[in-house]
mmCIF file of C-alpha atoms and ligand atoms in Angstrom:
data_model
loop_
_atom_site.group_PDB
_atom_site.id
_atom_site.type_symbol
_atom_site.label_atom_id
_atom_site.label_comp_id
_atom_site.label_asym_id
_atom_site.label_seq_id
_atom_site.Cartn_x
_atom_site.Cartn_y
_atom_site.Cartn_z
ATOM 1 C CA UNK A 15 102.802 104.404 102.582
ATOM 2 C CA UNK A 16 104.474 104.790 105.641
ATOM 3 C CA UNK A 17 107.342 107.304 106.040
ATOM 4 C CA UNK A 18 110.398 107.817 108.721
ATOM 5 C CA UNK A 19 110.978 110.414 111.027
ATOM 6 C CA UNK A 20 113.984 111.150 109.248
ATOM 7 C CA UNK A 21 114.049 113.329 105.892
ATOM 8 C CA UNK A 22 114.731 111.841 102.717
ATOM 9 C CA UNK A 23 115.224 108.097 104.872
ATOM 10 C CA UNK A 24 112.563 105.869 104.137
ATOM 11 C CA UNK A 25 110.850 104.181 107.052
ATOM 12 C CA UNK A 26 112.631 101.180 108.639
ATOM 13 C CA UNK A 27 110.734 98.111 108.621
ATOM 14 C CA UNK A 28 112.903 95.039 108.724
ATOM 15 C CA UNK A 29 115.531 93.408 110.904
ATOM 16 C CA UNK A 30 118.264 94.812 108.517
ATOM 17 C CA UNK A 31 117.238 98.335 107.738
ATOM 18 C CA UNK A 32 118.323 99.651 111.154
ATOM 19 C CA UNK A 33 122.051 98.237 111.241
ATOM 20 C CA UNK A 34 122.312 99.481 107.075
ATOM 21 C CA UNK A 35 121.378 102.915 108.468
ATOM 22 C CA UNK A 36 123.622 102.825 111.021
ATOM 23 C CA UNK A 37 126.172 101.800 108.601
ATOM 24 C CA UNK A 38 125.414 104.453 106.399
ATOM 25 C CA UNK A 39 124.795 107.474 109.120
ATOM 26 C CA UNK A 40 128.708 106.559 110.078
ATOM 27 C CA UNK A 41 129.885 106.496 106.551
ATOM 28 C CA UNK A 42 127.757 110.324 106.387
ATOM 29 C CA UNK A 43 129.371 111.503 109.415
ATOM 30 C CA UNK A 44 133.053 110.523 108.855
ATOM 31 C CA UNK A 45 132.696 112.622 105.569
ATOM 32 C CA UNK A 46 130.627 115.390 106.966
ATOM 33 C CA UNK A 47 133.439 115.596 109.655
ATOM 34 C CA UNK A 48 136.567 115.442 107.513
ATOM 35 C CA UNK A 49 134.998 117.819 104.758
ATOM 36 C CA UNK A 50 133.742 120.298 107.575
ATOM 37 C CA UNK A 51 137.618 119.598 108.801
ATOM 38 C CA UNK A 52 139.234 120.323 105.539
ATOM 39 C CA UNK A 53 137.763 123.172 104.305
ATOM 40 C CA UNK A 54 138.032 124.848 107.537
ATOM 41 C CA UNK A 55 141.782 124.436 107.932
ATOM 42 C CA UNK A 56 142.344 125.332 104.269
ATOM 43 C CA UNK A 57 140.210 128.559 104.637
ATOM 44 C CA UNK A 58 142.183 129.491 108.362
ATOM 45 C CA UNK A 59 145.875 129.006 106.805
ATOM 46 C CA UNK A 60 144.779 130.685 103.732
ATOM 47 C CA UNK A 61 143.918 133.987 106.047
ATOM 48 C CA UNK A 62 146.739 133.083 108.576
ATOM 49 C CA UNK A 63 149.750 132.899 105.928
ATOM 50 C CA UNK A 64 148.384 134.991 103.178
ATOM 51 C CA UNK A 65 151.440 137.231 101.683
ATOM 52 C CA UNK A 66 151.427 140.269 103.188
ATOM 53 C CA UNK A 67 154.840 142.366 101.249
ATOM 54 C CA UNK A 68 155.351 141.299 97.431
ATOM 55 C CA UNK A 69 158.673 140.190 97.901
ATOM 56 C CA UNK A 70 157.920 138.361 100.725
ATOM 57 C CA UNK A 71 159.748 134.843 100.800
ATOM 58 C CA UNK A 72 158.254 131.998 103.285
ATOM 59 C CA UNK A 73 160.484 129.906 105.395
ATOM 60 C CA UNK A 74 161.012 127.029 104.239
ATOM 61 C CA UNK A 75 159.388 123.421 105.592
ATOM 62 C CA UNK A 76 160.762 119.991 106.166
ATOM 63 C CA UNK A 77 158.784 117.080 106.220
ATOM 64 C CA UNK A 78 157.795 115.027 109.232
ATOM 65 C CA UNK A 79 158.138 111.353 109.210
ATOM 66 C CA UNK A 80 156.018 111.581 112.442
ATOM 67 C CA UNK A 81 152.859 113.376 110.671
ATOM 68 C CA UNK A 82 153.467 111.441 107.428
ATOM 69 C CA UNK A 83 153.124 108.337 109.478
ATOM 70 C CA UNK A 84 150.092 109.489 111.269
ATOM 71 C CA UNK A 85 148.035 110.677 108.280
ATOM 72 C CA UNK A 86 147.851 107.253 107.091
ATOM 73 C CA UNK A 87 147.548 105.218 109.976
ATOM 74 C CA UNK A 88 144.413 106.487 110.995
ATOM 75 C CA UNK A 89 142.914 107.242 107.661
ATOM 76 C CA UNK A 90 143.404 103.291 107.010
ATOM 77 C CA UNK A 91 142.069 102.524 110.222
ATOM 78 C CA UNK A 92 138.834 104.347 109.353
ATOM 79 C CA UNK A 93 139.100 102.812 106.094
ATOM 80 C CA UNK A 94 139.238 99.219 107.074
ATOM 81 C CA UNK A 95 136.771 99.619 110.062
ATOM 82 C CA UNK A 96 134.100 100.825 107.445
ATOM 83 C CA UNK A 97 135.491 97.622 104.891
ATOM 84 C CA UNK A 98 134.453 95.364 107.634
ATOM 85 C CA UNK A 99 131.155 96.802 109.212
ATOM 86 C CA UNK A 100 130.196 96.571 105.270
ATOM 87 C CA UNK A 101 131.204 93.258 104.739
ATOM 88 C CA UNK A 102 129.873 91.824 108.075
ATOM 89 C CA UNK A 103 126.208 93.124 107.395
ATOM 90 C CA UNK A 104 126.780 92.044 103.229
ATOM 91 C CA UNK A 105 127.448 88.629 104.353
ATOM 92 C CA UNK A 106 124.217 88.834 106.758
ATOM 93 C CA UNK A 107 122.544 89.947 103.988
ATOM 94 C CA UNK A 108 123.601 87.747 101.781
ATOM 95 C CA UNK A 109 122.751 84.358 103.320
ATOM 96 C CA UNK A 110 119.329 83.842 103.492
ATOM 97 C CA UNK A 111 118.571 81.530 106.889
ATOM 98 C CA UNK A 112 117.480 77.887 106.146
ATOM 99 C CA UNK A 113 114.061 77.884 108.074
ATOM 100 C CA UNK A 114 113.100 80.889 105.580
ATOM 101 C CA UNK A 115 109.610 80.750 103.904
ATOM 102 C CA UNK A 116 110.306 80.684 100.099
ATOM 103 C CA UNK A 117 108.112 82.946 97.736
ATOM 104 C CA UNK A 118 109.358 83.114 93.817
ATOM 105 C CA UNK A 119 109.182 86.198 91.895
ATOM 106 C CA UNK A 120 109.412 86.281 88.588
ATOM 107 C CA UNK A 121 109.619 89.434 86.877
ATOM 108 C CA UNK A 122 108.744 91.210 83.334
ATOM 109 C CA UNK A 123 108.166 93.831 81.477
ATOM 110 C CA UNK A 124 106.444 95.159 83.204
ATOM 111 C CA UNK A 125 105.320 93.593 86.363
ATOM 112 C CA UNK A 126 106.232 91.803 89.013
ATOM 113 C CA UNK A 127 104.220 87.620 89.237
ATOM 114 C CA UNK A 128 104.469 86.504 92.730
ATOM 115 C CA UNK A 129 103.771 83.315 94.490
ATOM 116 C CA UNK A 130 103.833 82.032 97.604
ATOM 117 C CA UNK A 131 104.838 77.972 98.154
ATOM 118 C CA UNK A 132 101.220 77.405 98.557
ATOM 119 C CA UNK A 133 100.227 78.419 95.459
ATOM 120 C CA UNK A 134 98.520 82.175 95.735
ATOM 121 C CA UNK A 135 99.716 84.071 93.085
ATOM 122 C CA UNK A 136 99.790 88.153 93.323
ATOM 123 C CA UNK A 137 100.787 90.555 90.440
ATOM 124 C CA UNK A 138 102.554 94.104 92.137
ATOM 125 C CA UNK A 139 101.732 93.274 95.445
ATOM 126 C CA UNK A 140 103.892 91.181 97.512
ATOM 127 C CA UNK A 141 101.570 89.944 101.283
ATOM 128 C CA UNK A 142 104.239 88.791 104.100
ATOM 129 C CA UNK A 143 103.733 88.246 107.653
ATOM 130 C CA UNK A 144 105.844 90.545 109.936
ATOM 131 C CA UNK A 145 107.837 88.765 112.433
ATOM 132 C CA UNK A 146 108.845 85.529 110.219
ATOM 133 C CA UNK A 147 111.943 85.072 107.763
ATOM 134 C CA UNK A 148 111.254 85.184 104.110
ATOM 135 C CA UNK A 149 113.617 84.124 101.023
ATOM 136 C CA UNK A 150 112.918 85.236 97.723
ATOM 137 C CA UNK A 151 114.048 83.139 95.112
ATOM 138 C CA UNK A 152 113.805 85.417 91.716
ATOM 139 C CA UNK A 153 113.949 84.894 88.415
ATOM 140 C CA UNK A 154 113.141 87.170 84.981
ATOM 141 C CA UNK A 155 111.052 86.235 81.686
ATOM 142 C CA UNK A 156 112.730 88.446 79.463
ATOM 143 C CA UNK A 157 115.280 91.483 80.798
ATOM 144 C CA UNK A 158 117.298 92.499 83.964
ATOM 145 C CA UNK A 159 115.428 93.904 86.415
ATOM 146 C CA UNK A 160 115.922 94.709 89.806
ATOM 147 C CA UNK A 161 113.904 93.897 92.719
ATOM 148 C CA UNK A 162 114.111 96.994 95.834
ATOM 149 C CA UNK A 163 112.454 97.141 98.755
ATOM 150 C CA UNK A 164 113.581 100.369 100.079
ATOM 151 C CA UNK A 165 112.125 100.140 103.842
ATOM 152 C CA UNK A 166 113.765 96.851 103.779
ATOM 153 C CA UNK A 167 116.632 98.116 103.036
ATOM 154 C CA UNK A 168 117.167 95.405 100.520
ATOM 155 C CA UNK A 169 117.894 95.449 96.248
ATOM 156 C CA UNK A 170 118.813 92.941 94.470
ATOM 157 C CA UNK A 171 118.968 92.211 90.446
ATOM 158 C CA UNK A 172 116.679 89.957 88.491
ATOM 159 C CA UNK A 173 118.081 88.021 85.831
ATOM 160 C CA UNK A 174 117.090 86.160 82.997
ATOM 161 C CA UNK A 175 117.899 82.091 82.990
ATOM 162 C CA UNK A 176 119.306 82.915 86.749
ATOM 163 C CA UNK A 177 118.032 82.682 89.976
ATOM 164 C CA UNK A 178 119.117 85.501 92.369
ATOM 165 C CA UNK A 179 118.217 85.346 96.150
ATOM 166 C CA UNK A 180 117.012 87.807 98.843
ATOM 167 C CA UNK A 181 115.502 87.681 102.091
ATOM 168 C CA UNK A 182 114.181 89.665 104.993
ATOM 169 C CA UNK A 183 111.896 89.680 108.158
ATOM 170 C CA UNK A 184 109.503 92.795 108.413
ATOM 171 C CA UNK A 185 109.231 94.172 111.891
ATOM 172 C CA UNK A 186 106.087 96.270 111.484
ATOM 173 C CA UNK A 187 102.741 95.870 110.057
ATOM 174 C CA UNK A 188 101.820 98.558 106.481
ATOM 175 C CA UNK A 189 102.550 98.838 103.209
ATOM 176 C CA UNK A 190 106.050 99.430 101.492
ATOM 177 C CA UNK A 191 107.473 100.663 98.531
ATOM 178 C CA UNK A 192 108.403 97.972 95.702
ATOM 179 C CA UNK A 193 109.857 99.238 93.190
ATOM 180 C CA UNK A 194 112.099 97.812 89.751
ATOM 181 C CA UNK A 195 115.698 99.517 90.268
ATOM 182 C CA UNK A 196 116.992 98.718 87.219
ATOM 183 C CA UNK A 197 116.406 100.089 83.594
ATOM 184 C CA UNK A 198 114.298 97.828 81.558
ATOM 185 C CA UNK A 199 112.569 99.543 78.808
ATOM 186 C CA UNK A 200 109.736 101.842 78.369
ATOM 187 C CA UNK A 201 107.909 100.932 80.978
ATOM 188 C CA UNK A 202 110.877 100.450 83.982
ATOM 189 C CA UNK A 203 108.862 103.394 85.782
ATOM 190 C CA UNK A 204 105.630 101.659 86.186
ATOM 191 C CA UNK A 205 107.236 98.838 87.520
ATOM 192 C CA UNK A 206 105.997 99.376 90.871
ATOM 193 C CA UNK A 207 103.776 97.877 93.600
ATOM 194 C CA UNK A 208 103.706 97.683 97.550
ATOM 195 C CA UNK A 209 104.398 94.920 99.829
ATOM 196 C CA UNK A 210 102.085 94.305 102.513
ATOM 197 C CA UNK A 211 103.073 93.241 106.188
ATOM 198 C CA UNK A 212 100.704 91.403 107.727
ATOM 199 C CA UNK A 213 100.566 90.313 111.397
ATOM 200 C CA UNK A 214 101.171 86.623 111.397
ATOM 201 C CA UNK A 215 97.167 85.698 112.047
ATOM 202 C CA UNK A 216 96.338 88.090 109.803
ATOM 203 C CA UNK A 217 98.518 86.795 106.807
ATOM 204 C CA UNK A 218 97.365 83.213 107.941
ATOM 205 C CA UNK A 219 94.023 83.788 107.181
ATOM 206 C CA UNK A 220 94.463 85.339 104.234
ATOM 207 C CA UNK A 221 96.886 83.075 103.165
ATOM 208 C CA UNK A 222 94.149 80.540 103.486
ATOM 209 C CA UNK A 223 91.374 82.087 102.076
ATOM 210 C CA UNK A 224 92.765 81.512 98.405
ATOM 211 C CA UNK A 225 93.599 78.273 98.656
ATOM 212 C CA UNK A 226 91.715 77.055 96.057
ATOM 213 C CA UNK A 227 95.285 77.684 94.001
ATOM 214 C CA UNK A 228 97.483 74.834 93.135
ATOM 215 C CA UNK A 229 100.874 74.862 94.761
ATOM 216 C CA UNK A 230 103.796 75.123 92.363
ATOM 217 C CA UNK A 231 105.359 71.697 93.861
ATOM 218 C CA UNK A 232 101.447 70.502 92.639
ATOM 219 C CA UNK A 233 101.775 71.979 89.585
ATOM 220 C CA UNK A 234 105.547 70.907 89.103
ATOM 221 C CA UNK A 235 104.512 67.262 89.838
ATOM 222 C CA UNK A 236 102.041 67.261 86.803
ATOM 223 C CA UNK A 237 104.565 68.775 84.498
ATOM 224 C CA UNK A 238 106.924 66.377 85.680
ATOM 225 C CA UNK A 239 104.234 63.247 84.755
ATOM 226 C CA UNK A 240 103.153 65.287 81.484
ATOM 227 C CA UNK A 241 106.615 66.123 80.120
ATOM 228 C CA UNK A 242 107.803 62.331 80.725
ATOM 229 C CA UNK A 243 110.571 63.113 82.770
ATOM 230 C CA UNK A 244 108.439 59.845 85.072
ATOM 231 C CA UNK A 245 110.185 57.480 82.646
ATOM 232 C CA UNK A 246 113.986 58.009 83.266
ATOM 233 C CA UNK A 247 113.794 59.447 86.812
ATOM 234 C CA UNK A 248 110.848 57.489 88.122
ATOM 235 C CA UNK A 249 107.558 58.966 89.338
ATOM 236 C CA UNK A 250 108.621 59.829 92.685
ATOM 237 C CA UNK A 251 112.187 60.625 91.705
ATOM 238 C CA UNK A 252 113.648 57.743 92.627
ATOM 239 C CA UNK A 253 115.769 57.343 89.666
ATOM 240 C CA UNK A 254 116.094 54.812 86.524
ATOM 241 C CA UNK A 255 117.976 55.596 84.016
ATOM 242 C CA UNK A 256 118.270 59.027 85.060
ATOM 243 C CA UNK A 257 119.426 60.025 88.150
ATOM 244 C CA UNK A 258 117.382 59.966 91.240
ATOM 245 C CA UNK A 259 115.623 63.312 92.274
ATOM 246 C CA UNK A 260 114.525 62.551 95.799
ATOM 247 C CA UNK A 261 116.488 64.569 98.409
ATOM 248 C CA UNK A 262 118.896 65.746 95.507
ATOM 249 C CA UNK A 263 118.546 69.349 96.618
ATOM 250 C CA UNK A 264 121.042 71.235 98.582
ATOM 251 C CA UNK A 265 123.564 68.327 97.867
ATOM 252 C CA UNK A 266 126.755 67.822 96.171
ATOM 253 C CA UNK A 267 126.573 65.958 92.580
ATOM 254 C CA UNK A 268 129.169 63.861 91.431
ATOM 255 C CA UNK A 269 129.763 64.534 87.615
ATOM 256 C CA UNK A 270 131.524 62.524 84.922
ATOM 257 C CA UNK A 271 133.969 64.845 84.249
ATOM 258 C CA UNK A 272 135.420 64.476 87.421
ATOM 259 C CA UNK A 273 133.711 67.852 89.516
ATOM 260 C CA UNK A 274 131.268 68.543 91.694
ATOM 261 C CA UNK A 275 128.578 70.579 91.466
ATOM 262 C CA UNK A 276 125.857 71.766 94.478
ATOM 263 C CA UNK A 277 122.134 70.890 93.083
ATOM 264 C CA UNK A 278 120.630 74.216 93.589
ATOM 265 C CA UNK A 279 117.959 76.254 91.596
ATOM 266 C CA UNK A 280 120.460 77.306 89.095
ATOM 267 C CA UNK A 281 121.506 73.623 88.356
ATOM 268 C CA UNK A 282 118.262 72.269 88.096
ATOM 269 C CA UNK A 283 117.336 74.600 85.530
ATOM 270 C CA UNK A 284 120.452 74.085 83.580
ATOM 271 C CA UNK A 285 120.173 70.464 83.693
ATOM 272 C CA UNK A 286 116.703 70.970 82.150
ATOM 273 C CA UNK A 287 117.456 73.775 79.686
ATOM 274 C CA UNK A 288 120.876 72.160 78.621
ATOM 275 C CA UNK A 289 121.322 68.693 79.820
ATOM 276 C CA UNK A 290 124.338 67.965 78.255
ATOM 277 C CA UNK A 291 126.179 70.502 80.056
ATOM 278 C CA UNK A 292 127.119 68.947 83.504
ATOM 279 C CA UNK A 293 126.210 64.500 83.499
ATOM 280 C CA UNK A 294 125.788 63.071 86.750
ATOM 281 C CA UNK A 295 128.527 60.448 87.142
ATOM 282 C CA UNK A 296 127.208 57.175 85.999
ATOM 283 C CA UNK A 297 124.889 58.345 83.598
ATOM 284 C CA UNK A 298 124.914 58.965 79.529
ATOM 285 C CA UNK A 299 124.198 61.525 77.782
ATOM 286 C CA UNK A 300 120.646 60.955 76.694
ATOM 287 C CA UNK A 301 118.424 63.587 78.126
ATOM 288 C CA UNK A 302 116.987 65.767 75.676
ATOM 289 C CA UNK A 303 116.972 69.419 76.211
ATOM 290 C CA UNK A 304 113.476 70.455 77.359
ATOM 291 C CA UNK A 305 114.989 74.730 76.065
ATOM 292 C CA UNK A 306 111.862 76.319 74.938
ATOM 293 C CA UNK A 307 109.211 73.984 76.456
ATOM 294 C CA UNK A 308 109.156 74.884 79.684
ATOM 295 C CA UNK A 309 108.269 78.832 80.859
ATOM 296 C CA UNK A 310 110.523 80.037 83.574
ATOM 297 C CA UNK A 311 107.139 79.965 86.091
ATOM 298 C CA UNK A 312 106.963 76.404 84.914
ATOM 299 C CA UNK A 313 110.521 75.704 85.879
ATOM 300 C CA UNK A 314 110.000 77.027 89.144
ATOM 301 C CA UNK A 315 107.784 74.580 89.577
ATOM 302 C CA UNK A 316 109.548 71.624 88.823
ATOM 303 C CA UNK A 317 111.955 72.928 90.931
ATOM 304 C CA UNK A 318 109.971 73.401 93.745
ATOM 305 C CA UNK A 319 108.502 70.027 93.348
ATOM 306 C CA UNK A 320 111.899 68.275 93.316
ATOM 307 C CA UNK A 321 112.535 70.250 96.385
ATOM 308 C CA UNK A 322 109.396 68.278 98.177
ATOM 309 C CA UNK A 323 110.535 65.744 96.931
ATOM 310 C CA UNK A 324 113.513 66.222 99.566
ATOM 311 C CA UNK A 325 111.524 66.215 102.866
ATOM 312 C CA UNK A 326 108.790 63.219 101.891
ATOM 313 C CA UNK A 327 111.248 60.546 100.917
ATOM 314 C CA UNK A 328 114.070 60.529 103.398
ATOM 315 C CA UNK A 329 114.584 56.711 102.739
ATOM 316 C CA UNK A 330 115.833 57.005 98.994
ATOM 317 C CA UNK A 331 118.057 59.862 99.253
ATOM 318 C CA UNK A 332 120.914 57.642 100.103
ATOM 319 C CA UNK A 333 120.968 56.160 96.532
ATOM 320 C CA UNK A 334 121.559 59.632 94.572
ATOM 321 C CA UNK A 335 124.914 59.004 94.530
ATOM 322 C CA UNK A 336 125.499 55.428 95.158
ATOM 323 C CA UNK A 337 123.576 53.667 92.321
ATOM 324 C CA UNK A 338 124.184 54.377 88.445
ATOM 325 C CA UNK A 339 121.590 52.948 86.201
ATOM 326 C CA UNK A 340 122.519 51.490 83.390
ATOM 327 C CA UNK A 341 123.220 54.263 80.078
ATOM 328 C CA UNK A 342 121.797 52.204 77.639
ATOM 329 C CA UNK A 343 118.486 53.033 76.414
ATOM 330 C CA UNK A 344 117.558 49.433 77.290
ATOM 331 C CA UNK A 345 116.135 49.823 81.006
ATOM 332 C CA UNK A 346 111.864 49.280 81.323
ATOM 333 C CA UNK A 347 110.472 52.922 81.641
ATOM 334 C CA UNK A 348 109.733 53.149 85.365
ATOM 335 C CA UNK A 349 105.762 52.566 86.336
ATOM 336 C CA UNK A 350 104.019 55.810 86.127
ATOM 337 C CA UNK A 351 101.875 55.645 89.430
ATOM 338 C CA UNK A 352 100.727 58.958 91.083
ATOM 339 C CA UNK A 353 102.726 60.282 93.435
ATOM 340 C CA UNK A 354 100.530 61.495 97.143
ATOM 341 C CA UNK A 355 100.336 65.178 96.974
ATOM 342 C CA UNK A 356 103.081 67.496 98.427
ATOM 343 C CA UNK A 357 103.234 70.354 100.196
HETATM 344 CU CU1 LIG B 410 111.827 96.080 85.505
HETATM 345 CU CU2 LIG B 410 112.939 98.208 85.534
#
């Protein structure tokens, strides 16, 4: 493992890590300086006004409006500047940027089940290409966990029936630290493994040389056929009497209790796991819950599948919104033809 010049820093391998230590060498020297400041005025009056007769009786002080007025104008200014360096890398941080490669990780106790969206699965070990933007969308089978990358400079928790987000780009080729940063039972300090930059060729190439693996958006499609979610929302989810699938990621749903809701990860799985919970305007209530049936690996690939579903079928997206089906149970199942592969 690579380590930084720097004591006790780890090394600094991503576009973020430098502008977090920046952050944080700033927040380190403002209290180095004011502690170093402190102390050494405290210790010089003690020495300078010590009592020197016992029945000595000081002068006595007024305040200073001036001074009062000064020692919290600049302590707030110092406050605030660090607020909003914070904030400004946070909400860097926090959006991942749209033409980001996804790779789900799904964590346990205790390991970490990666894949990449063209199927390659890793346990502990996490391959990327340096130079290119990544997005991990994360989920967990059982407890919290946490997902860290410390020469990233990146952390972020791993929930159960949640998807959590993260990305980076690594800047230099090696192997990093990955470790689980939050307590999850006996085992939380085995939860480890290294993430592997690549050079873009390189990861290329090894990228293909598994690709004998089935892409989740593959994988999803079959579950889709096999779980007979083909009959309501049609085999390439155009709709029937469910609502159509095709280019419904990303976008705003219209719901019959009058809101909205974005159709992101989190709503896709909750529409799945607990159907009844937000109905697409113009639709009934009939979807079963699928709770149980479906793994939360499996769900990230129907989700992934419905998100191909996006970019291959431009043409139907426009009818999401516009065209209820009818809510009786009466419609003809839509034909179950196979759909081309996606990926
Ligand atoms: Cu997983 Cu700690």
């Amino acid at each position: 493992m690579q380590t930084s010049w720097i004591p006790f820093v780890p090394e600094s391998a991503s576009t973020v890590s430098g502008k977090v230590d920046a952050l944080y060498f700033y927040l380190t020297g403002v209290t180095a300086f004011f502690t170093l400041l402190i102390s050494g005025v405290l210790i010089f009056f003690v020495i300078k006004y010590r009592r020197r007769m016992p029945n000595e009786i000081p002068r006595p002080v007024a305040g200073s409006h001036k001074l009062e007025i000064l020692w919290s104008v600049i302590p707030f200014i110092i406050a605030m500047s660090m607020f909003a360096w914070g904030a400004q890398i946070y909400f860097q941080n926090s959006r991942p940027p749209k033409n980001a490669n996804e790779i789900y990780v799904v964590g346990k106790q205790w390991m970490w089940k990666i894949q990449h969206s063209t199927g390659q699965r890793e346990i502990n070990e996490l391959h990327v290409p340096a130079g290119r933007k990544i997005k991990l969308i994360m989920t967990s089978e059982d407890t919290i966990h946490d997902f860290f990358i410390p020469a990233f400079r990146i952390k972020a928790d791993v929930l159960p029936g949640k998807y959590t987000t993260q990305w980076f780009e690594a800047t230099k080729p090696g192997a990093y630290h990955l470790f689980c940063a939050e307590y999850c039972g006996m085992n939380h300090s085995g939860m480890i493994g290294s993430v592997i930059v690549m050079q873009p060729t390189e990861f290329d190439n090894w990228l293909s040389g598994n690709a004998s693996q089935q892409s989740p958006a593959v994988a999803g499609q079959m579950l889709f056929q096999s779980l007979g979610c083909v009959s309501c929302h049609g085999a390439n989810g155009e709709g029937g009497r469910g609502p159509a699938l095709a280019g419904l990621f990303g976008r705003k749903v219209f719901l019959t209790n009058g809101q909205t809701s974005i159709a992101d990860e989190g709503y896709i799985r909750e529409s799945i796991e607990n159907p009844q919970a937000k109905i697409v305007n113009g639709f009934g209530p009939i979807m079963p819950t699928f709770q149980g049936q479906v793994t939360p690996e499996q769900l990230i690939q129907i989700i992934s599948f419905i998100k191909s579903l996006q970019v291959s079928n431009p043409q139907t997206t426009a009818a999401t919104a516009a065209s209820p089906a009818p809510t009786t149970g009466t419609a003809a199942p839509a034909s179950v033809t196979p759909a081309p592969n996606r990926q």
